[in-house]
Amino acid sequence: MTHRSMVHQALAAMLVLVCCMTLPVVDGLKQKWSFTEETRRQFLIERFGFDVGGHMDVQVEIPRLSQAPRSSLLFVHEDELVEDAAAYFTQPYNEDLCLLDNQTATDRMDFADNTTWHLSHTVATPGFYYLLFAHCGDTDTSLTFSMDASFLNPNANYLSSGDALVPLIYLLTSVIFGTGVVLWARTLHRNALHIHHIHHMMTGLLLLKVVSTFCESMRFFYMKSHGDTLTSWNVVFYIFMFLKGMAMFVVILLIGTGWSILKQHLNRTEKRIVFVVLLLQ
């Protein structure tokens, strides 16, 4: 195997790493929000996808001074959301245009009525639900309130609809990359006479990718079953994500400079470039 083909193999492996799939981000689970002296007139708090049989439970706590009229939290199905809602939330506040008047919602938590501050029921209509806040009263009013919410899909799944397979996808991805590590190691072993230091760095990069992807799958498995992110897998995942990111930039930079394959040492300018890029990273 020639030096040129070995360089092409290294570049191809790097391309596979860079083109790794991007997976959706979970935005549901058990949530706690606290809003202090909120002056915005309207905003989106949460969006979550429910399957049939999913369960929602929302509890709101509002201090007496914030129990203002014409202030509500709306829990709206995507089919019931007014068509211009997205544009409405990006517009400056207009006291003549109130979302509470234009948007019909069966599930509404009125700040002035404490009997509506707890919402709990099973979802009969699947789809995405939006938790919205709207205040159509005095523009000089600032509101303080807190919320506890739990969104649960069938089969004890705390992930949003469509995300239930995300943990398995990450796990399978780590297995695929692990297989790639084995194949890469066999290739290096068969061509031991033409191996350079950069190829061993590629092996280390692949191993970091396998471990970080596996840790990501464990994070999602935990979130799926427990509904929160309070797990030590977070720490392990972010450590290996950091190491993988740094290693990938180092390998790309060294391949670009021709180190190990075309030359054994970097000159002063190349060392400075590597240092600056790593510092920015």
Short mmCIF file of C-alpha atoms in Angstrom, two decimals, residues 71-75 106-113 116-118:
data_model
loop_
_atom_site.label_atom_id
_atom_site.label_comp_id
_atom_site.label_asym_id
_atom_site.label_seq_id
_atom_site.Cartn_x
_atom_site.Cartn_y
_atom_site.Cartn_z
CA SER A 71 -53.21 36.31 32.49
CA SER A 72 -53.22 32.61 31.65
CA LEU A 73 -51.26 29.55 30.71
CA LEU A 74 -52.65 27.67 27.72
CA PHE A 75 -52.08 24.03 26.86
CA THR A 106 -59.86 23.64 26.77
CA ASP A 107 -56.90 23.49 29.14
CA ARG A 108 -56.37 26.99 30.50
CA MET A 109 -54.80 27.96 33.83
CA ASP A 110 -56.13 31.37 34.82
CA PHE A 111 -53.86 33.35 37.14
CA ALA A 112 -56.90 34.87 38.86
CA ASP A 113 -58.61 31.50 39.50
CA THR A 116 -57.43 26.03 37.48
CA TRP A 117 -53.82 25.92 38.67
CA HIS A 118 -53.56 22.13 38.50
#
